[in-house]
Short mmCIF file of C-alpha atoms in Angstrom, two decimals:
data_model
loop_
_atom_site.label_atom_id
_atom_site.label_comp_id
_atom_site.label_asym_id
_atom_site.label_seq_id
_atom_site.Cartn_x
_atom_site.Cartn_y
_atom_site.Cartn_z
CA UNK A 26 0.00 0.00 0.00
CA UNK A 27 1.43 3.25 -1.24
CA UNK A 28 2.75 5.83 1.95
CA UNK A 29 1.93 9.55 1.58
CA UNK A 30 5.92 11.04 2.31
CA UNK A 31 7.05 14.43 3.34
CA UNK A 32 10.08 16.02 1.32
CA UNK A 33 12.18 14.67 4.07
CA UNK A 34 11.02 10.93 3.60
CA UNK A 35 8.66 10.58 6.83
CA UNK A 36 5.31 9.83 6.39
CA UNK A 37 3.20 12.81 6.18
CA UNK A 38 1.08 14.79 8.88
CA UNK A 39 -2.17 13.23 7.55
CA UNK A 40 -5.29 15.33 7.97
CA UNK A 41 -6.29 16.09 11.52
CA UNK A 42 -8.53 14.50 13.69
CA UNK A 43 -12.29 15.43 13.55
CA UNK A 44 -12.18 16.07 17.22
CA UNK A 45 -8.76 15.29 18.47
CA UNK A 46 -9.29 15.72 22.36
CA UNK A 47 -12.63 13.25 21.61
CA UNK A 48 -9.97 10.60 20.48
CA UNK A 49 -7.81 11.07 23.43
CA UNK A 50 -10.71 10.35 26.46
CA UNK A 51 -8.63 11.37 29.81
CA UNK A 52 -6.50 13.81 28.38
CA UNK A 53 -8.34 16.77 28.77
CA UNK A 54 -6.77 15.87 32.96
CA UNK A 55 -3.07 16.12 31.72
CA UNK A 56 -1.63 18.87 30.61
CA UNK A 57 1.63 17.73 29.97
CA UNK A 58 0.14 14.83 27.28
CA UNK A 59 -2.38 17.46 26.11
CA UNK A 60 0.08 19.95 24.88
CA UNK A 61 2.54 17.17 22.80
CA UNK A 62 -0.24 14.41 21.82
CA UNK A 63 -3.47 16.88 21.02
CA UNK A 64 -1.44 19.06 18.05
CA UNK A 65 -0.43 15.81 16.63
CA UNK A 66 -4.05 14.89 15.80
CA UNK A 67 -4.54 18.69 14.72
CA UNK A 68 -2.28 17.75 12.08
CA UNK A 69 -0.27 20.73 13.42
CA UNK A 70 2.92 18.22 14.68
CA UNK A 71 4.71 15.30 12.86
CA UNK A 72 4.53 12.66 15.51
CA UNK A 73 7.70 11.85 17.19
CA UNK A 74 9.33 8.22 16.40
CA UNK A 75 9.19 7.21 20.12
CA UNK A 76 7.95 8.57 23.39
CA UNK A 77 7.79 7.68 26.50
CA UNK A 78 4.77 7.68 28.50
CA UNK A 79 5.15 8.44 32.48
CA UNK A 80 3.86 8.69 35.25
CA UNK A 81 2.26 6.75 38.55
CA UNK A 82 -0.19 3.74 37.72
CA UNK A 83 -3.54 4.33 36.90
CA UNK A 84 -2.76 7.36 35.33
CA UNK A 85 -4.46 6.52 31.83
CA UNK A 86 -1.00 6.08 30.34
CA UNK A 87 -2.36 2.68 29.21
CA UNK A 88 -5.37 3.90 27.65
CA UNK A 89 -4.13 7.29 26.18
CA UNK A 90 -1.71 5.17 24.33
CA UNK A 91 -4.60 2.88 22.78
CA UNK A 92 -5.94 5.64 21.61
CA UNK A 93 -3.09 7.86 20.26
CA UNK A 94 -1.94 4.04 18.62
CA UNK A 95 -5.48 4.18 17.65
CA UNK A 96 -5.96 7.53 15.80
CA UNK A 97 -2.24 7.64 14.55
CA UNK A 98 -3.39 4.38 12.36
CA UNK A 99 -6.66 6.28 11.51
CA UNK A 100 -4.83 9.08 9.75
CA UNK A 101 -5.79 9.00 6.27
CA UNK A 102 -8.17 5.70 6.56
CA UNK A 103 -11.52 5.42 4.81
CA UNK A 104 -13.43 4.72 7.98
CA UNK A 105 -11.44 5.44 11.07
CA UNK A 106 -14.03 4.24 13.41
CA UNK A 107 -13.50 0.76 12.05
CA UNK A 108 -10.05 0.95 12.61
CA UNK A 109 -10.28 2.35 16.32
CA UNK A 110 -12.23 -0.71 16.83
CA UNK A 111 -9.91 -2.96 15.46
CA UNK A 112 -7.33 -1.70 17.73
CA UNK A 113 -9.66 -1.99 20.62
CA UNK A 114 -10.01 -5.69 20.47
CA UNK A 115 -6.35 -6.11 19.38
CA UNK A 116 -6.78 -7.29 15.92
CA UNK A 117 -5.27 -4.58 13.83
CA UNK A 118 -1.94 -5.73 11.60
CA UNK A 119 -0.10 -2.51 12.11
CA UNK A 120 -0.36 -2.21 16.03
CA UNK A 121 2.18 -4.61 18.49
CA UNK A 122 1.44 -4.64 22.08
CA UNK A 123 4.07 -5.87 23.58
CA UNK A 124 4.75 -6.89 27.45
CA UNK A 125 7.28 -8.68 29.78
CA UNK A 126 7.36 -12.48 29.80
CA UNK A 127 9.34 -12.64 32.64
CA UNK A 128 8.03 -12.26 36.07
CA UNK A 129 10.26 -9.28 36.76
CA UNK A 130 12.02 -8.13 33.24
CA UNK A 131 11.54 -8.27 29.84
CA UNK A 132 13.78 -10.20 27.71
CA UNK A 133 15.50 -10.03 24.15
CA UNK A 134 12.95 -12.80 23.12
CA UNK A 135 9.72 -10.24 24.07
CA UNK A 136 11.09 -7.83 21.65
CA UNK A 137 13.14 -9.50 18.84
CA UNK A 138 10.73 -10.67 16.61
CA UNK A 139 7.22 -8.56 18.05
CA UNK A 140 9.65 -5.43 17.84
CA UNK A 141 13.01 -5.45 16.05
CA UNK A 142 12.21 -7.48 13.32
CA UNK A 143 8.66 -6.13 12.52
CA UNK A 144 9.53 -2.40 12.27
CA UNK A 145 11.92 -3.18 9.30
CA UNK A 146 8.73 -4.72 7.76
CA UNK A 147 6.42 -2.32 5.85
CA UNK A 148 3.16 -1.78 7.51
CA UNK A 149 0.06 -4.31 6.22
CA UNK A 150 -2.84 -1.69 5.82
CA UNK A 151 -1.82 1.51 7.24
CA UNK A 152 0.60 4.28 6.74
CA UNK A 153 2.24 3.56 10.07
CA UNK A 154 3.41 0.78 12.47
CA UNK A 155 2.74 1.61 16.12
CA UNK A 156 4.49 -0.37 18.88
CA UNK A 157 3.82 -0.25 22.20
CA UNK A 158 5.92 -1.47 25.00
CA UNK A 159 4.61 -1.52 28.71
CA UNK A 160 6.76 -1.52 31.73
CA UNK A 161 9.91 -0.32 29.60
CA UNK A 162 11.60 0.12 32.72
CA UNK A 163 11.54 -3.82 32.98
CA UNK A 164 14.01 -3.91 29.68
CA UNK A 165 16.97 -5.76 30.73
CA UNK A 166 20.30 -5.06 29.49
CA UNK A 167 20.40 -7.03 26.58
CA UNK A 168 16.67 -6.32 25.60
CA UNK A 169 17.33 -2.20 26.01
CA UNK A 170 20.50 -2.97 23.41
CA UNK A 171 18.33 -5.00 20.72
CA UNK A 172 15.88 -1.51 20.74
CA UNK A 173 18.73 0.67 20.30
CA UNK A 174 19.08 0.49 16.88
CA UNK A 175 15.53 0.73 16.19
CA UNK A 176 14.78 3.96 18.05
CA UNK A 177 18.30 5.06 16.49
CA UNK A 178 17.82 4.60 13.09
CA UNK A 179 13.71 3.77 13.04
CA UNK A 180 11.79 3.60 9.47
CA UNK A 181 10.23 6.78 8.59
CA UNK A 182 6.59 4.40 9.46
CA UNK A 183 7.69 3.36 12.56
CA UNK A 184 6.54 5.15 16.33
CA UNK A 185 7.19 3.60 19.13
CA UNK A 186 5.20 4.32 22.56
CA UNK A 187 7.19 3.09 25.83
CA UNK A 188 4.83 2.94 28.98
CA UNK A 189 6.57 3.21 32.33
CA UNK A 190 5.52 3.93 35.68
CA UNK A 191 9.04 4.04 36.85
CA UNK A 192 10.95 6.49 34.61
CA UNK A 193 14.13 6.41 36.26
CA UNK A 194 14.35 3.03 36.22
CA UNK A 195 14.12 3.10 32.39
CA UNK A 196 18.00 2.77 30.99
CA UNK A 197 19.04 6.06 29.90
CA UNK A 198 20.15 5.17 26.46
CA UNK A 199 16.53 4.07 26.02
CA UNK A 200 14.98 7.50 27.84
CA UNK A 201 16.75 9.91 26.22
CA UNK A 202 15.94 8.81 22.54
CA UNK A 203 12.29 9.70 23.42
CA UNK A 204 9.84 12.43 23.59
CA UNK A 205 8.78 12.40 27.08
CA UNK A 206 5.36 12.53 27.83
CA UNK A 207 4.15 13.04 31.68
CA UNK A 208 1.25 11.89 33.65
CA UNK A 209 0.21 13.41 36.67
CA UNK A 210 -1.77 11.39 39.61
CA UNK A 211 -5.60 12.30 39.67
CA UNK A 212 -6.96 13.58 42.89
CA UNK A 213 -8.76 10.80 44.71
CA UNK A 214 -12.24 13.14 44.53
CA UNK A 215 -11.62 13.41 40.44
CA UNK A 216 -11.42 10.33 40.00
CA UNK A 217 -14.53 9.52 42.35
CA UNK A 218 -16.68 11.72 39.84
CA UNK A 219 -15.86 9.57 36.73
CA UNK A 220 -16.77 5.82 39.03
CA UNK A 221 -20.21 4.81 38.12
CA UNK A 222 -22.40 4.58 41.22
CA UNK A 223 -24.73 6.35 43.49
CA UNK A 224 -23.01 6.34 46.49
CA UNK A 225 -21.07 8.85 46.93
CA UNK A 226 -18.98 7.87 50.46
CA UNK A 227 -18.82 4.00 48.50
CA UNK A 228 -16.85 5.46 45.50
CA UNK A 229 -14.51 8.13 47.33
CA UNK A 230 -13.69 5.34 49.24
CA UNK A 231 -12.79 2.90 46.14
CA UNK A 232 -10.32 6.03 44.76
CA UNK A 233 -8.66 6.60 48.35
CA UNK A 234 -8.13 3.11 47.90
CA UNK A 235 -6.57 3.27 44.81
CA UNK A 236 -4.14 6.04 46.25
CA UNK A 237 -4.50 7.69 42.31
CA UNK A 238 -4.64 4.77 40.45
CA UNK A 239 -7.98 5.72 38.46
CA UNK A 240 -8.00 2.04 37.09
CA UNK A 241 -8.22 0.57 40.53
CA UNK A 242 -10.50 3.12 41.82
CA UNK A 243 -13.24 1.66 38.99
CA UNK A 244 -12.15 -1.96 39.22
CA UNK A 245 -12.79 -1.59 43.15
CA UNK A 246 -16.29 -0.14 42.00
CA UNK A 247 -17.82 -2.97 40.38
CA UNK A 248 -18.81 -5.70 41.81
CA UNK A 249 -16.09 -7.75 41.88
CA UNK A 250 -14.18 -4.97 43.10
CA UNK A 251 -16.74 -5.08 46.31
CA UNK A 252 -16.27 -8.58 46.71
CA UNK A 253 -12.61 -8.47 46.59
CA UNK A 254 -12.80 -5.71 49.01
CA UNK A 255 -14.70 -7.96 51.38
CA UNK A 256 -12.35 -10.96 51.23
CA UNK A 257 -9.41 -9.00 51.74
CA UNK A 258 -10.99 -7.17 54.57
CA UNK A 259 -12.51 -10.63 55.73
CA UNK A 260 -8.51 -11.84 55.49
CA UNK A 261 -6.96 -9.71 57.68
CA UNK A 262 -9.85 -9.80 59.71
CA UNK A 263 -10.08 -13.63 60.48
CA UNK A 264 -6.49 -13.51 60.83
CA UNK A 265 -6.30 -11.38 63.53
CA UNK A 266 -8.83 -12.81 65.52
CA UNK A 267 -6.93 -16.01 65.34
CA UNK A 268 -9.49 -17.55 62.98
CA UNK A 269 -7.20 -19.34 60.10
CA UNK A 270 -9.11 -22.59 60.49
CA UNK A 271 -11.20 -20.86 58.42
CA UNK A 272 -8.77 -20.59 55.65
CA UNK A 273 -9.63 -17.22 54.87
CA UNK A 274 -7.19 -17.05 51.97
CA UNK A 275 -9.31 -19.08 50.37
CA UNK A 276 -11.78 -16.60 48.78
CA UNK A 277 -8.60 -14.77 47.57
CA UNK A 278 -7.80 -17.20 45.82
CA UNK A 279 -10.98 -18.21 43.96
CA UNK A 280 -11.46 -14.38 43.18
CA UNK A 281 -7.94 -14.32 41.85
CA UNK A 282 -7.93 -17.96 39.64
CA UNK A 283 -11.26 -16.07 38.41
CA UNK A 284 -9.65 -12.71 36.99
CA UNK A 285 -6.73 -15.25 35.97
CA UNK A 286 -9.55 -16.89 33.70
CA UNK A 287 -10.94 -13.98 32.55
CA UNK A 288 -7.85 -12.94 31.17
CA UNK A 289 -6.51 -16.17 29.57
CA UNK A 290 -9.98 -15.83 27.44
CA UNK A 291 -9.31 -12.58 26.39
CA UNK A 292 -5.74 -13.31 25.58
CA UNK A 293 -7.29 -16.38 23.41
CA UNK A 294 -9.17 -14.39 21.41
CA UNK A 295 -6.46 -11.81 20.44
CA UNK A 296 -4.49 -15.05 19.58
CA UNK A 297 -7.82 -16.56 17.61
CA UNK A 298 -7.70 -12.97 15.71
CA UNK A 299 -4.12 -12.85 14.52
CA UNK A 300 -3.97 -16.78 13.54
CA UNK A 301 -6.60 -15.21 10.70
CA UNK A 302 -3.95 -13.08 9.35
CA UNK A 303 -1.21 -15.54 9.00
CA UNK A 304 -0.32 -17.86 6.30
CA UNK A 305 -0.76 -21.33 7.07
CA UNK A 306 2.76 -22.28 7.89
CA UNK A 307 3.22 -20.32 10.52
CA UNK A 308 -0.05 -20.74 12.62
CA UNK A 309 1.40 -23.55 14.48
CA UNK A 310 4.06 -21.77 15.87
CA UNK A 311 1.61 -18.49 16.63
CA UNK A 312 -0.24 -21.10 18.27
CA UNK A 313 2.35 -22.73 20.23
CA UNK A 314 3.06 -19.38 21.16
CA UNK A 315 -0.24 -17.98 21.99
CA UNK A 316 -0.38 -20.48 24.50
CA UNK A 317 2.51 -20.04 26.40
CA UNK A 318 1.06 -16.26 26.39
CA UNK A 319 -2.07 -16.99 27.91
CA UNK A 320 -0.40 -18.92 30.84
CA UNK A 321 1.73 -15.84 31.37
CA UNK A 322 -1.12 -13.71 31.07
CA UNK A 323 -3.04 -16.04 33.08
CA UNK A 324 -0.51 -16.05 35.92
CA UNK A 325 0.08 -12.05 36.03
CA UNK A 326 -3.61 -11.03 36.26
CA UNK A 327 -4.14 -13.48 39.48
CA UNK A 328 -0.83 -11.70 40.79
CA UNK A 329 -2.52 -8.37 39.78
CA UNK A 330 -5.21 -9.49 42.15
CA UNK A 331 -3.75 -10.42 44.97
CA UNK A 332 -1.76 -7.86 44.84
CA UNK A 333 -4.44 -5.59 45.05
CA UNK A 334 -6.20 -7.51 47.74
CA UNK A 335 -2.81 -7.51 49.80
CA UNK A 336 -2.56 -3.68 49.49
CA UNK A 337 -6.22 -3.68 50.62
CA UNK A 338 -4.74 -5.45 53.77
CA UNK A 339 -2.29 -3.01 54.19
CA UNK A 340 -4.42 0.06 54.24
CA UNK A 341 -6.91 -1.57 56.53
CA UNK A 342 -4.06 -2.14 59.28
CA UNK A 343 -2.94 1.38 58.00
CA UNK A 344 -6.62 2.80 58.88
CA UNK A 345 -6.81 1.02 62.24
CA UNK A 346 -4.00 3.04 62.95
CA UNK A 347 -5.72 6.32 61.78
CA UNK A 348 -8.91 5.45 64.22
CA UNK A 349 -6.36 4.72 66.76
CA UNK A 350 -4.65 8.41 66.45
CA UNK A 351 -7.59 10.26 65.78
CA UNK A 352 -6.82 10.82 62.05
CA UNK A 353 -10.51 10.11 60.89
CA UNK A 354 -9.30 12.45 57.96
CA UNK A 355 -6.67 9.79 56.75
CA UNK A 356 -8.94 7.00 56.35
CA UNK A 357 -9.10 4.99 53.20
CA UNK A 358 -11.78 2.61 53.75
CA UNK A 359 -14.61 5.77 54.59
CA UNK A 360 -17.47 3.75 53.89
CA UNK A 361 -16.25 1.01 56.82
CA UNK A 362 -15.71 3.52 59.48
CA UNK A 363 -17.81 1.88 61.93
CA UNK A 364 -16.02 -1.52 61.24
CA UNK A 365 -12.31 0.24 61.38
CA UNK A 366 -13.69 1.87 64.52
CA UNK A 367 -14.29 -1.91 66.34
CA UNK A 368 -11.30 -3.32 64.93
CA UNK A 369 -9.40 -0.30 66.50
CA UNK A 370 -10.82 -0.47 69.96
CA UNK A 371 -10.07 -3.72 70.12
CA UNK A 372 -6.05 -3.54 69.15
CA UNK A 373 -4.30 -3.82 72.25
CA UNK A 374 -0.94 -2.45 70.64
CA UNK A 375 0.01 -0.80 67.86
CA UNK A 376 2.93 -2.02 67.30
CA UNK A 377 1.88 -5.41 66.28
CA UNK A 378 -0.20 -3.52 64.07
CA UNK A 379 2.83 -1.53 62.34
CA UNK A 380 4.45 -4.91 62.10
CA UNK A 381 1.38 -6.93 60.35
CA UNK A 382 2.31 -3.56 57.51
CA UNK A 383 5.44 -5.25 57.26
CA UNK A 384 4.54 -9.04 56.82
CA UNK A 385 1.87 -7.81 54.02
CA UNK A 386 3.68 -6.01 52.41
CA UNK A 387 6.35 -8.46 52.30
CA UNK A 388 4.23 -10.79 51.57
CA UNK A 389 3.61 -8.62 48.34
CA UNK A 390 6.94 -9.06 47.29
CA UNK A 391 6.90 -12.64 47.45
CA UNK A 392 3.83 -12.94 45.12
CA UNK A 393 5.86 -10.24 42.35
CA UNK A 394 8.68 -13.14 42.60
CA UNK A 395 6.17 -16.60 41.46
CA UNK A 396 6.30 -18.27 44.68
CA UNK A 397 3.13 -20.63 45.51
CA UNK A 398 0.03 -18.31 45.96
CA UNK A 399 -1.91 -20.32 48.14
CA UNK A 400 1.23 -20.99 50.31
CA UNK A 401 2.09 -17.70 50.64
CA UNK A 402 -1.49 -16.48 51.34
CA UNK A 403 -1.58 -19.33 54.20
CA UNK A 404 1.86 -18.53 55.74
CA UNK A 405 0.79 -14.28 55.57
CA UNK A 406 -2.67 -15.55 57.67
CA UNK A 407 -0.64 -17.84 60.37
CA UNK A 408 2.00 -14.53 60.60
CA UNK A 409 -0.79 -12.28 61.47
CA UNK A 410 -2.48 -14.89 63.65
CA UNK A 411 0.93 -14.99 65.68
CA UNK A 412 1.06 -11.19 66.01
CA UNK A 413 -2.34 -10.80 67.82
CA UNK A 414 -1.34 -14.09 69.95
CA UNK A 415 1.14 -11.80 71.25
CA UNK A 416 -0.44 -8.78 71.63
CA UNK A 417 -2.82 -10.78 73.56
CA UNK A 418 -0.52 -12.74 75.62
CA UNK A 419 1.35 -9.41 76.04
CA UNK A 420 -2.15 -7.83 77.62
CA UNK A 421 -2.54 -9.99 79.82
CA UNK A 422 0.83 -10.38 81.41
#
């Protein structure tokens, strides 16, 4: 497919976005973005060959990315609502998502062939080939050299958008071949206005929750975000009361094999949807592949969720501490004052309390390295159960 070219061999500005801040939902809250992204769909810009996107999670860095991948594709398209679709469900040729397969860094082999290999390749319908690489602060060495070249010397087709929540983390060689584009943290009462809901105390709570991470705030406003709430709270709960026989991990886990599922589906799909556009010979491979994928997909959104349960932990302990000290104003958890209030009167010392923090959040850290999630679930509830044995032991002497 022929490429409309500037004088200077890039591909051209394309005409400008019908309503560019329309295509770019969220950005009207970052003015950073705003300024560098919006002109680009003006048709005012070219758009850079690579940028990198930062800024704390749940920032819409994600989603602003979808959609600048999205309407960069569009340019010059006969219907670019069908291609905004496309992109939405994954399917489009000329857009590569790419992320770690690692549990902790992302390899040579994530971006060799997705990556390296495919931007020397002419795009398959559009103008453009858009990559997108989450976490780039998870490049290893050897991963960050393989992209060097191709944000060096990139074809004139080629824009690359590199997602990281940890900036300076991303290797400097890497960072300073990119446009930077920043993402500020949302006020938990901004974000609280976008949740769907009519409880008001219910969704201010869900984006304290999320300490900015607008993504978390809505997850934590659905209903499965209520009922992890409740197990998590039910967790730390039993725990302290010295109530493992219970096994209260156990609805963590079934909550978090369920989002695992959920995922693996979707990640099937996407698979399903490329296999279309690939010759015969190598489907096998993509399929081969694909399913190695979905395990890792799989396997990162239960982590995802008991991560998020675990940091639910955390603040609760954090907010017993708050009722404790009188800091009603620091509470996360508003709409479970009453409950925080109980659990507060009955702590007999806050210091076991600071040190349950501790064995969550360590916890945590075990999860983010593949251990056994049930066994580390089970070992977090008999810690905890300890801790208040103490306290209580330490009360009564």
């Amino acid at each position: 497919m022929p490429r409309a070219s500037s004088a200077a061999g890039s591909p051209a500005r394309g005409p400008a976005a019908s309503d560019p801040l329309a295509a770019l939902p969220g950005i009207e809250a970052h003015a950073h973005a705003r300024a560098l992204l919006v002109p680009v769909l003006e048709g005012l810009v070219r758009p850079s060959h690579a940028y990198l996107f930062h800024g704390p999670a749940g920032t819409g860095k994600r989603s602003i990315a979808r959609a600048f991948a999205a309407a960069l594709l569009a340019q010059g398209a006969s219907d670019p609502g069908e291609v905004a679709a496309r992109v939405a469900r994954g399917a489009h040729p000329d857009l590569t998502w790419v992320t770690a397969s690692g549990a902790t860094e992302m390899l040579v082999a994530d971006i060799e062939q997705p990556v390296v290999a495919a931007a020397a390749r002419t795009p398959f319908e559009s103008t453009r080939r858009v990559f997108v690489i989450e976490a780039a602060h998870t490049l290893n060495d050897q991963a960050a050299n393989r992209m060097l070249k191709t944000l060096e010397e990139p074809a004139a087709f080629v824009h690359l958008l590199l997602l990281s929540d940890r900036p300076d983390e991303v290797m400097p060689t890497i960072a300073s071949r990119c446009q930077h584009v920043r993402f500020d943290p949302l006020p938990a009462a901004v974000i609280a206005e976008r949740l769907d809901g009519s409880d008001a105390e219910r969704l201010l709570a869900c984006s304290r929750l999320a300490l900015g991470d607008a993504g978390r705030a809505a997850q934590l406003a659905t209903d499965d975000g209520g009922a992890l709430r409740a197990s998590a709270e039910a967790f730390v709960r039993s725990s302290l009361e010295g109530s493992t026989s219970k096994r209260p991990w156990l609805g963590l886990l079934e909550l978090a094999r369920a989002a695992g599922a959920r995922a693996g589906e979707d990640a099937q799909r996407r698979v399903e949807a490329e296999l279309e556009l690939l010759p015969a010979k190598e489907r096998r491979r993509h399929e081969r592949e694909g399913a190695e994928a979905r395990r890792r997909v799989e396997r990162r959104a239960r982590t995802r969720t008991l991560d998020l349960a675990l940091g639910l932990c955390e603040l609760w302990l954090r907010d017993m501490l708050c009722v404790r000290e009188g800091a009603l104003e620091l509470i996360h958890a508003l709409d479970r004052r009453a409950q925080l209030e109980q659990d507060a009167t009955a702590c007999e010392d806050p210091a076991r309390v600071r040190e349950g923090i501790e064995l969550v959040a360590d916890a945590r850290l075990r999860l983010m390295l593949n251990v056994s999630e049930e066994l580390a679930l089970e070992a977090l509830a008999y810690r905890l159960e300890a801790l208040a044995t103490k306290s209580h032991a330490a009360a009564a002497g």
